[in-house]
Coordinates of C-alpha atoms and ligand atoms in Angstrom, one line a residue:
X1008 CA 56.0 33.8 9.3
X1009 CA 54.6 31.4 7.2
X1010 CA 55.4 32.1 3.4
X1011 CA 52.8 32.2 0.7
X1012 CA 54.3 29.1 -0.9
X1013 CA 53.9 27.1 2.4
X1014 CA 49.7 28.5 1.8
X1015 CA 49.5 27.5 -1.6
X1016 CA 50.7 24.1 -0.8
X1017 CA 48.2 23.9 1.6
X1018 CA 45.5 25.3 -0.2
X1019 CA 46.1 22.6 -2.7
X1020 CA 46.7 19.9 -0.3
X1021 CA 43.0 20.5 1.3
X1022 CA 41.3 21.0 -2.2
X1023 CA 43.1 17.9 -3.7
X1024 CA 41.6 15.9 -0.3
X1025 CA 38.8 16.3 -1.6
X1026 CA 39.2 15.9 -5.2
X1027 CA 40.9 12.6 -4.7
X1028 CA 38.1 11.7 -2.4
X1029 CA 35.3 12.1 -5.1
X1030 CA 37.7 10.3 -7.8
X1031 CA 38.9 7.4 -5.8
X1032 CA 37.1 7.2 -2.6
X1033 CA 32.6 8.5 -2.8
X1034 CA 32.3 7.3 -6.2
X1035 CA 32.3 4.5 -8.9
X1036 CA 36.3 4.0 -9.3
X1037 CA 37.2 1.0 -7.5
X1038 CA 34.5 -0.7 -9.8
X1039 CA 35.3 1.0 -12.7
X1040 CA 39.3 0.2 -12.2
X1041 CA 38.4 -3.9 -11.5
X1042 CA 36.4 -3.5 -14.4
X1043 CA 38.8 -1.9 -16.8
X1044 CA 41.5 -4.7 -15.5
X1045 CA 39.0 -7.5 -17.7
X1046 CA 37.8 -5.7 -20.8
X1047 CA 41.3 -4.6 -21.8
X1048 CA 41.8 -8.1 -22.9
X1049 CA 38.7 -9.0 -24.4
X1050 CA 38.2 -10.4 -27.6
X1051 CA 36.7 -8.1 -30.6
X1052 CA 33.3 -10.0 -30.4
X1053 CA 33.3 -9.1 -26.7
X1054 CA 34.2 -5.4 -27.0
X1055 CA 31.6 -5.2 -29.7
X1056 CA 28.8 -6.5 -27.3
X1057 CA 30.3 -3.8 -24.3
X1058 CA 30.2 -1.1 -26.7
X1059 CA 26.1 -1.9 -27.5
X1060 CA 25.1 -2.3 -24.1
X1061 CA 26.8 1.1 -23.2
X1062 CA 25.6 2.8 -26.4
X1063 CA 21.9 1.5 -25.5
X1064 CA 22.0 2.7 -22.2
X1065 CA 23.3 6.4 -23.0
X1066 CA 20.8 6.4 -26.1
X1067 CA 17.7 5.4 -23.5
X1068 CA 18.9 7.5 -20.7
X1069 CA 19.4 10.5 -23.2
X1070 CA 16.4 10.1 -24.7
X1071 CA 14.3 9.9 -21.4
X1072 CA 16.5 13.1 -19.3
X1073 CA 17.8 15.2 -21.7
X1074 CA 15.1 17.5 -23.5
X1075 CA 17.4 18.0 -27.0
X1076 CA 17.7 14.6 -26.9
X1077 CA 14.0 14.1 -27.2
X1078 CA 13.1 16.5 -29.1
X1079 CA 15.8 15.8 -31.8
X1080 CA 14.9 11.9 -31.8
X1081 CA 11.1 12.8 -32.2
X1082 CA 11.8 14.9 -35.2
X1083 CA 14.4 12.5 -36.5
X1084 CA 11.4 9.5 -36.1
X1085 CA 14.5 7.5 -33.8
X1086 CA 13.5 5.5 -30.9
X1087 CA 15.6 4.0 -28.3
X1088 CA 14.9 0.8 -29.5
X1089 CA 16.3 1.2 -32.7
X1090 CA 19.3 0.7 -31.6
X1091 CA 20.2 -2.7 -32.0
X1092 CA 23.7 -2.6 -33.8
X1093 CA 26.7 -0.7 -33.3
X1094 CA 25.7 0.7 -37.2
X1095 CA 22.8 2.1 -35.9
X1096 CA 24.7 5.2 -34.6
X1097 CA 24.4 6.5 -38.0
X1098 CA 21.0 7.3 -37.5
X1099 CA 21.8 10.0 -35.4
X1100 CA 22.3 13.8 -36.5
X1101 CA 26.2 14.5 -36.1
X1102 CA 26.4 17.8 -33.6
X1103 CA 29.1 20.3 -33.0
X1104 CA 30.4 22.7 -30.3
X1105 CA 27.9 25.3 -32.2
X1106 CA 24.8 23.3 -31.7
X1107 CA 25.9 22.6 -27.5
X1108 CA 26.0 26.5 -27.9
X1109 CA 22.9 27.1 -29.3
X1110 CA 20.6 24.5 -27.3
X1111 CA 22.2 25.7 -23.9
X1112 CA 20.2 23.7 -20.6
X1113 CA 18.7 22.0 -23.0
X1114 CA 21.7 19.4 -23.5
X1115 CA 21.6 18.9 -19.6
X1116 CA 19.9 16.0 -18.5
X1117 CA 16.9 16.8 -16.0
X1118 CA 17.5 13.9 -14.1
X1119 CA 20.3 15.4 -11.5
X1120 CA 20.3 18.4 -9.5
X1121 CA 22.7 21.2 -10.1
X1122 CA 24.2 20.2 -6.5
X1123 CA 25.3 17.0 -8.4
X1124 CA 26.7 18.5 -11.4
X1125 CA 30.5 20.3 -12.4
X1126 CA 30.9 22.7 -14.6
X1127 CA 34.0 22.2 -17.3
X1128 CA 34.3 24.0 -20.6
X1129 CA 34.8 23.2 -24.1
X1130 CA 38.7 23.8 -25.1
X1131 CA 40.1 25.0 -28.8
X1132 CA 42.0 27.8 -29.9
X1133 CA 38.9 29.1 -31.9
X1134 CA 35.6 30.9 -30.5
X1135 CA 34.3 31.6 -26.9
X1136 CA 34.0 28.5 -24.9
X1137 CA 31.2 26.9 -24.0
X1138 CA 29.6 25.7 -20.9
X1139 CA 29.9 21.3 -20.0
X1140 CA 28.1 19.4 -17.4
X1141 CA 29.4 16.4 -15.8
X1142 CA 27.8 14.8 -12.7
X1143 CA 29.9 14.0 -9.9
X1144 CA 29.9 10.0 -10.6
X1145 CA 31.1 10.4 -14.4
X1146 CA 34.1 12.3 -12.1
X1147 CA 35.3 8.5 -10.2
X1148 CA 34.9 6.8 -13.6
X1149 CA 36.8 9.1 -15.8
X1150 CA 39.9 9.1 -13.1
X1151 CA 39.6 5.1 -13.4
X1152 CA 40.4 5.2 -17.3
X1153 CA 43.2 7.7 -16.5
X1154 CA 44.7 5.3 -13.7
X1155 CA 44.5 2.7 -16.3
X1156 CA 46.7 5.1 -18.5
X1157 CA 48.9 5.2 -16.1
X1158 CA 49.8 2.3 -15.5
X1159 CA 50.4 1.4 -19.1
X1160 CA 53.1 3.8 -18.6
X1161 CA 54.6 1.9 -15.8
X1162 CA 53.3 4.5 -12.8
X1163 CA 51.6 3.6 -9.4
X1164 CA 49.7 5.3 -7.9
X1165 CA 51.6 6.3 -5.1
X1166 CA 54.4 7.9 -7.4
X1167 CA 54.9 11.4 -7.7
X1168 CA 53.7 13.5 -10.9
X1169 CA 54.1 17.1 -12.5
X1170 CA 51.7 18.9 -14.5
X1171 CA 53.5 21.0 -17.5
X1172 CA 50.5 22.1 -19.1
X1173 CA 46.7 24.1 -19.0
X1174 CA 46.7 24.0 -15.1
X1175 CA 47.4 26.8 -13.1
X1176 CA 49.0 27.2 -9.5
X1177 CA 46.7 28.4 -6.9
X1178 CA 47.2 31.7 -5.4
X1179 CA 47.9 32.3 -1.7
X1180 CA 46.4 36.2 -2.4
X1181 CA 45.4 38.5 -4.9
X1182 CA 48.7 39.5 -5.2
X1183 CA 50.4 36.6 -6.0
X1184 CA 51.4 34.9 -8.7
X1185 CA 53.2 31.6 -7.8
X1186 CA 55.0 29.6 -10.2
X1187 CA 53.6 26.5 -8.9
X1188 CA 52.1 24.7 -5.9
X1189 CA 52.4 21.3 -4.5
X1190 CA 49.4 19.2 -3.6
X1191 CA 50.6 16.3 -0.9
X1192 CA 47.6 14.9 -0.7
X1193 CA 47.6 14.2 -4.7
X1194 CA 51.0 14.2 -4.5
X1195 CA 50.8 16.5 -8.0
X1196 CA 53.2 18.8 -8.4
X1197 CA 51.6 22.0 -10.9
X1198 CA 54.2 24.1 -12.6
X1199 CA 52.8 27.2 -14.4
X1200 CA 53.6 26.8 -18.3
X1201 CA 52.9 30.1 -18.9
X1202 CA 56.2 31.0 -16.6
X1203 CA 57.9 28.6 -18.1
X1204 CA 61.0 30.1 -19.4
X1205 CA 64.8 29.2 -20.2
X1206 CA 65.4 30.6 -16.5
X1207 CA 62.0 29.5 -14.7
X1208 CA 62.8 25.4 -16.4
X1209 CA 65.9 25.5 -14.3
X1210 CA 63.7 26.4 -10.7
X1211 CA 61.2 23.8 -12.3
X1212 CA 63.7 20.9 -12.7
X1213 CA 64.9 21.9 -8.8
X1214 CA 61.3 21.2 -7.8
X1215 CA 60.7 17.9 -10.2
X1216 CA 63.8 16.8 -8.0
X1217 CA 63.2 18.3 -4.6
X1218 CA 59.5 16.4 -4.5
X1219 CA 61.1 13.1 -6.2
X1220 CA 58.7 13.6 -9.0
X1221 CA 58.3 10.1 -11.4
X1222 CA 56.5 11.4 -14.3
X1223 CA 56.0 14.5 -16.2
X1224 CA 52.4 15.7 -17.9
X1225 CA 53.0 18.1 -20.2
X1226 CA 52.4 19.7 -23.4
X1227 CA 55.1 18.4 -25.8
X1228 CA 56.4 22.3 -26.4
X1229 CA 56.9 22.3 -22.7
X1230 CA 58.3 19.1 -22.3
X1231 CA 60.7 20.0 -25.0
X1232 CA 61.8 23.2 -23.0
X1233 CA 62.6 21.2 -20.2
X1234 CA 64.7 18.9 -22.4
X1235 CA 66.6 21.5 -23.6
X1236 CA 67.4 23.1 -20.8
X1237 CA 68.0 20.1 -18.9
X1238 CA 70.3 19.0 -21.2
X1239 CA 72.4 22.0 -21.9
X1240 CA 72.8 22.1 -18.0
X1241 CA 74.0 18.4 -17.4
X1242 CA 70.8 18.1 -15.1
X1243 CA 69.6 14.7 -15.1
X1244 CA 66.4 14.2 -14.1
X1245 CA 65.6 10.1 -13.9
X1246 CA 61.5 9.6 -14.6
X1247 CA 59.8 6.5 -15.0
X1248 CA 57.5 8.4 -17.9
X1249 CA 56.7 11.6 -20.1
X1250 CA 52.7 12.1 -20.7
X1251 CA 52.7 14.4 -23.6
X1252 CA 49.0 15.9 -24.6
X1253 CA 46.8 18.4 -26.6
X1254 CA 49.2 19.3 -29.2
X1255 CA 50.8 17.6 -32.6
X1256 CA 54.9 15.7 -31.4
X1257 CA 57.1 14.5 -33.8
X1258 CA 59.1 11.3 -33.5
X1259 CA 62.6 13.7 -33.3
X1260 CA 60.9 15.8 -30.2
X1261 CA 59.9 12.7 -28.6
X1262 CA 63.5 11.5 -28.8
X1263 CA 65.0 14.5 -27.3
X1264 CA 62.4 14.3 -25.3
X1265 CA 63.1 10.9 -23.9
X1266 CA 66.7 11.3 -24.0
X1267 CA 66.8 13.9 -21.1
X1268 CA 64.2 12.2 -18.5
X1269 CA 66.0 8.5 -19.1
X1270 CA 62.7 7.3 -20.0
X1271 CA 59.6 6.8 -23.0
X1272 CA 57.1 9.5 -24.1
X1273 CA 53.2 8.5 -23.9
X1274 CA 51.5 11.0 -25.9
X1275 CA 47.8 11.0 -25.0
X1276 CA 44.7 12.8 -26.6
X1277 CA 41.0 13.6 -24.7
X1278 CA 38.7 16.1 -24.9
X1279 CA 36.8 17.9 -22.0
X1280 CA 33.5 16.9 -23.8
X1281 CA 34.8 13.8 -22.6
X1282 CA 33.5 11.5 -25.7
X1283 CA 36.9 10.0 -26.8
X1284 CA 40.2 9.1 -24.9
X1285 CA 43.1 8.1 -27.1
X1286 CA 46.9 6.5 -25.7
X1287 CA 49.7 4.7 -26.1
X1288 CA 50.0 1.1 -24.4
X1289 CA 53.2 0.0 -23.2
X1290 CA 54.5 -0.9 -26.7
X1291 CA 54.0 2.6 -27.8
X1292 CA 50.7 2.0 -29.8
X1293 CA 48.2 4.4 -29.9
X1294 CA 44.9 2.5 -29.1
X1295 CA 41.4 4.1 -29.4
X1296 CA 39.7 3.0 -25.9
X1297 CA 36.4 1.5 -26.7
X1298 CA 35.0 1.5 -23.2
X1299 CA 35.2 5.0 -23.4
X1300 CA 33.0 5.8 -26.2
X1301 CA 32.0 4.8 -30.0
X1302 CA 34.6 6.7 -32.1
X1303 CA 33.6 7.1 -36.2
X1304 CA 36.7 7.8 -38.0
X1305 CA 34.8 10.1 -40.9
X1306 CA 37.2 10.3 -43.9
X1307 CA 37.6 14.2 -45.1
X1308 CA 37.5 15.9 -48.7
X1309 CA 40.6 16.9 -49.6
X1310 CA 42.6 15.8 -47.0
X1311 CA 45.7 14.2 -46.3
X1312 CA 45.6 10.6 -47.0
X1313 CA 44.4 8.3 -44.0
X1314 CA 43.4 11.4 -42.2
X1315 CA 40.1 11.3 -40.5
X1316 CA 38.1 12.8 -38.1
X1317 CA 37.2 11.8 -35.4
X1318 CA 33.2 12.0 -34.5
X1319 CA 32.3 10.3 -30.9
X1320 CA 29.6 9.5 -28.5
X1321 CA 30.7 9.2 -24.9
X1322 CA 29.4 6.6 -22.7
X1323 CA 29.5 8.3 -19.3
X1324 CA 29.4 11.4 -18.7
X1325 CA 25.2 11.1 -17.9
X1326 CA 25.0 15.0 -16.8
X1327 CA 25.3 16.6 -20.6
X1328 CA 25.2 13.0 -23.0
X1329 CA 27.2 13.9 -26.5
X1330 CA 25.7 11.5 -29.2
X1331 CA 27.9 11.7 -32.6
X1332 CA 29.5 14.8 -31.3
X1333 CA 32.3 16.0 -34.3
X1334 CA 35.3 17.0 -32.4
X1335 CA 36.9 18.3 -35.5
X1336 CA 40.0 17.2 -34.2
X1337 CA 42.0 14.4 -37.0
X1338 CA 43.8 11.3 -36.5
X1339 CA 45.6 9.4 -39.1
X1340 CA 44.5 5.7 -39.2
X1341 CA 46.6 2.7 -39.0
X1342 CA 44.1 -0.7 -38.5
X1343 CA 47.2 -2.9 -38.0
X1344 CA 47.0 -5.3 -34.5
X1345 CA 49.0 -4.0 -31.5
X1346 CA 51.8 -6.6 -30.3
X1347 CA 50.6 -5.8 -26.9
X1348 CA 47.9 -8.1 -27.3
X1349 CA 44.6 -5.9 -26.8
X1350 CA 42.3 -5.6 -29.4
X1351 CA 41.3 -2.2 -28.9
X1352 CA 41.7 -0.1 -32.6
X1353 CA 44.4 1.4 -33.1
X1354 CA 46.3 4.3 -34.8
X1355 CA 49.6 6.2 -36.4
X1356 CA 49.3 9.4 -35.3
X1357 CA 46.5 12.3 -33.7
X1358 CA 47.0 15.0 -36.5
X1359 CA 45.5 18.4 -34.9
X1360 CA 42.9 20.2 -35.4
X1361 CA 40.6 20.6 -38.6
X1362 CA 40.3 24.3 -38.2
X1363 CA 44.4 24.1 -38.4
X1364 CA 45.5 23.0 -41.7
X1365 CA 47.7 24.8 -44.1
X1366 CA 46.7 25.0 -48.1
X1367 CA 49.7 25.0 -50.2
X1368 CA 49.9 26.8 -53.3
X1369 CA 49.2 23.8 -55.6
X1370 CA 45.9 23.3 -53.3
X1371 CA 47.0 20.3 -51.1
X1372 CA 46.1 20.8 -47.2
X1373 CA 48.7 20.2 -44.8
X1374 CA 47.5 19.1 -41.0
X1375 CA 49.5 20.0 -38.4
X1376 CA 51.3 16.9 -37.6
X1377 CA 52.3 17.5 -41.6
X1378 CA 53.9 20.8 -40.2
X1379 CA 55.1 19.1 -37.1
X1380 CA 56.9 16.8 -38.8
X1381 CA 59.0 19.4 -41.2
X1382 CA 60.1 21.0 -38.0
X1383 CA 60.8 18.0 -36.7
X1384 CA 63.4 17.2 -40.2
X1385 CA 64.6 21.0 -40.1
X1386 CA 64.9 21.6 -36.1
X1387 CA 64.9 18.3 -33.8
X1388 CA 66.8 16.2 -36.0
X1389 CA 69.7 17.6 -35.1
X1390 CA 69.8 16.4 -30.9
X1391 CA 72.1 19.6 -30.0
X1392 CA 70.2 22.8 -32.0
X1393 CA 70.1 25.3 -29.9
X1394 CA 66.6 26.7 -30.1
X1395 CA 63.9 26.2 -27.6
X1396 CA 60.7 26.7 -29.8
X1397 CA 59.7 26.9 -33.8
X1398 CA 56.2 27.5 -35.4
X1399 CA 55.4 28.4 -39.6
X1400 CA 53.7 31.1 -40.5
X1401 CA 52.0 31.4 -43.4
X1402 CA 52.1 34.9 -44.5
X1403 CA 50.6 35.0 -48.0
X1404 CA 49.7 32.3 -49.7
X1405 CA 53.1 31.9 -51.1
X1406 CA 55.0 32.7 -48.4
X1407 CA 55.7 30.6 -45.1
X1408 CA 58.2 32.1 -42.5
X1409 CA 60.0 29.8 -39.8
X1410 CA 59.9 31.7 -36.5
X1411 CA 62.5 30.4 -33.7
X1412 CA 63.4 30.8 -30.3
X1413 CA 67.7 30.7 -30.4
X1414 CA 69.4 29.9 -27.2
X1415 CA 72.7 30.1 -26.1
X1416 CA 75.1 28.9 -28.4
X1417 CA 72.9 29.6 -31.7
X1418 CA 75.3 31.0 -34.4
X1419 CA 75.8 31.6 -38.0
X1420 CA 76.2 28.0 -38.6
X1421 CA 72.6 27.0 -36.9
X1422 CA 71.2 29.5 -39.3
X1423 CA 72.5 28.3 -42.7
X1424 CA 71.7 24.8 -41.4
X1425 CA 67.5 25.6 -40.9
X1426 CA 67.8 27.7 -43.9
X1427 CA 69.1 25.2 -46.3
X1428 CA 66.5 22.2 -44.7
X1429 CA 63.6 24.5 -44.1
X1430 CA 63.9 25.2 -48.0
X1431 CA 64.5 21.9 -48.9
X1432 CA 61.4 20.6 -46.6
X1433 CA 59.0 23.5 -48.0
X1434 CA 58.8 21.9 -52.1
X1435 CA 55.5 22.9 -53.2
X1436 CA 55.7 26.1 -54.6
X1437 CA 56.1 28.0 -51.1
X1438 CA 59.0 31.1 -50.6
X1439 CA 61.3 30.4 -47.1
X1440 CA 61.8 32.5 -44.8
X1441 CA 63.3 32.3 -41.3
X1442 CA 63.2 34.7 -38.3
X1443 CA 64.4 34.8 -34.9
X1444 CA 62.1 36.1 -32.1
X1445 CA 62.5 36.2 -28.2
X1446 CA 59.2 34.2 -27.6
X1447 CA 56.4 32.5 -29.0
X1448 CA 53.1 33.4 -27.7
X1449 CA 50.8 30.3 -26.1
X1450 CA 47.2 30.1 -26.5
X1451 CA 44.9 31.2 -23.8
X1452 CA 45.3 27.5 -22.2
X1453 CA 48.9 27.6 -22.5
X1454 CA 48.8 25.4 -25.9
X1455 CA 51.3 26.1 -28.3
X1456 CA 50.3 26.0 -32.0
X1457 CA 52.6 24.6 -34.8
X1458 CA 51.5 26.5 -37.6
X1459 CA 49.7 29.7 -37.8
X1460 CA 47.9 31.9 -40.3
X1461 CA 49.5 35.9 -40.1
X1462 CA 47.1 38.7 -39.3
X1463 CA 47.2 40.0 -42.9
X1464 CA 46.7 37.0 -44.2
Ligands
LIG933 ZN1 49.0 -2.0 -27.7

């Protein structure tokens, strides 16, 4: 009899056949790869002059297809060829998740057929998704920046990868509910992270062997399970890299991180509205990637310092055109040049969300890479602490409570230890507290949140 596993596999196997052959094969992706060989290393001048011609061409395309498009730009007194400057962006309105909500079809270019078009959906933690549109060319281009990604991080394409993060495994029936599935036509291995467990890592770290798997993609709180659990089990699991995404990592996680695969971490950061792409190079530099889109770094009130966020038009995604769209996610800036040798911008850190950020009792906001980075001082710092996950919780406004996942081996000592930095870390005016719980709940896409607000809050 042939197992529900052997079903998924090949479920997976047939639908990634034809995924791959839409992103490498039907569409724009060879181009777009040759392409993305040359610009990396042009000069400023010449990135500048890319970036117009791109912006030009999604300003004209979304003023002539899209009806928001021109309607906005008619009441705004904004023509296409106003656009003459990179500046000129700034004549646009900015426009936010709310605004795609409210305008509907009407952000949905009229030039392709709905035959042509995908639909995605907005991500966050906050409010009901909503509806995106891509056409089935932006599909080849977007896997051609992500090949480039790829192999900054030392992969070919014919190596192995597993997926630790919002992907879920396909279900032979109804009735299952398999922990992951193996597409050999990808060759992507997808582990559910919402199984993901001190037990289920173990089965997982079988499977990353078992299919010779070369890289991990994962959320860094999953990554950092697998670490653990690796490493208190003497597995050793050889990678060539670890692709960490969509939520804040410290330098101390990355370390464990990168001490249990035998390789570096390449944290990553995109957005399904597809208007910004953000990674590290091979020296570990986050760059902003300019053929991607125009990104605005918009200083905030009251912020951290160098925290900005990040407002972006992307340049191919000609289904549902985003012009100045505010992502609300942050960055921290840096400006310095990359010894790589690209001059693509670049920056320290991607900071979370805006919606995210704790207020402290003498009024200064903390992002979550702030948070991140006292967890990383009380919890990671320390290679063998036995816990497998942390978040704050801020219970009043005086009060913030350190929730932890203990494993095996967590005693007394451990305790005193978090207790004593956690205090130390938490200065400005805030009362410590630490509890241990059995699990900490993931967002509806399997993202884990640093810091939370309580209920009664
Ligand atoms: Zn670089």
């Amino acid at each position: 009899m042939i197992s529900n596993q052997t079903i998924n596999n090949l479920k997976a196997a047939l639908s990634g056949f034809s995924t791959l052959t839409l992103k490498r094969y039907a569409g724009p992706y060879r181009h777009t790869y040759k392409w993305l060989q040359q610009t990396q290393w042009y000069s400023p001048d010449q990135l500048k002059h890319l970036q117009l011609v791109l912006l030009k061409r999604i300003v004209n395309h979304a003023y002539n297809t899209v009806p928001f498009y021109r309607n906005a730009m008619d009441a705004d007194g904004i023509k296409p060829s106003d656009i003459n400057r990179l500046e000129d962006i700034e004549k646009f309105r900015i426009i936010n998740k709310a605004d795609l909500k409210k305008s509907g079809s009407d952000m949905y270019s009229k030039k392709y057929p709905s035959l042509f078009l995908k639909t995605a959906h907005t991500g966050g933690t906050t409010g009901l998704p909503v509806p995106l549109k891509r056409d089935i060319f932006s599909i080849g281009n977007e896997h051609a920046f992500v090949r480039r990604q790829f192999d900054w991080a030392g992969l070919k394409p014919s190596d192995t990868t597993a997926y630790l993060e919002g992907r879920k495994p396909k279900f032979a029936n109804s009735n299952a509910n398999p922990k992951y599935h193996y597409d050999s036509a990808a060759k992507e291995l997808t582990l559910s992270t919402f199984d993901l467990n001190e037990k289920s890592a173990l089965d997982y770290a079988d499977l990353i062997k078992s299919y010779n798997v070369k890289a991990l993609i994962a959320y860094p709180s999953a990554a950092f399970v697998m670490a653990k659990v690796c490493t208190q089990n003497q597995i050793n699991l050889h990678l060539k890299a670890v692709l960490t995404t969509a939520e804040t990592i410290d330098e101390y996680k990355k370390n464990i991180i990168s001490k249990a695969f035998n390789c570096d971490v390449f944290d990553f950061y995109g957005s399904s509205e597809r208007v910004c792409y953000i990674h590290c190079c091979p020296s570990g530099t986050y760059h902003i990637i300019p053929e991607y889109g125009l990104v605005e770094l918009k200083p905030l009130e009251n912020s951290p310092p160098q925290t900005f966020k990040i407002i972006a038009t992307g340049f191919w995604n000609m289904a549902m055109p985003l012009i100045r769209y505010d992502t609300k996610d942050l960055v921290v800036a840096d400006g310095t040049k990359c010894p790589c040798g690209r001059n693509f911008p670049t920056i320290k850190k991607i900071s979370g969300r805006e919606s995210n950020l704790l207020t402290t009792p003498s009024a200064v906001q903390l992002g979550p890479a702030a948070i991140e980075c006292i967890l990383g001082r009380v919890l990671y710092q320390t290679y063998d602490m036995p816990i497998l996950a942390a978040r704050v919780i801020q219970d009043s406004t005086d009060t913030l409570t350190l929730e932890y996942v203990p494993t095996e081996g967590f005693s007394p000592r451990h305790l005193k230890i978090i207790q004593k930095r956690f205090n130390k870390q938490i200065s400005s005016g805030f009362k410590a507290q630490t509890k241990a719980v059995k699990d900490i709940k993931r967002t509806p896409s399997g993202k884990f949140l640093s810091f939370v607000m309580s209920e009664h809050h």
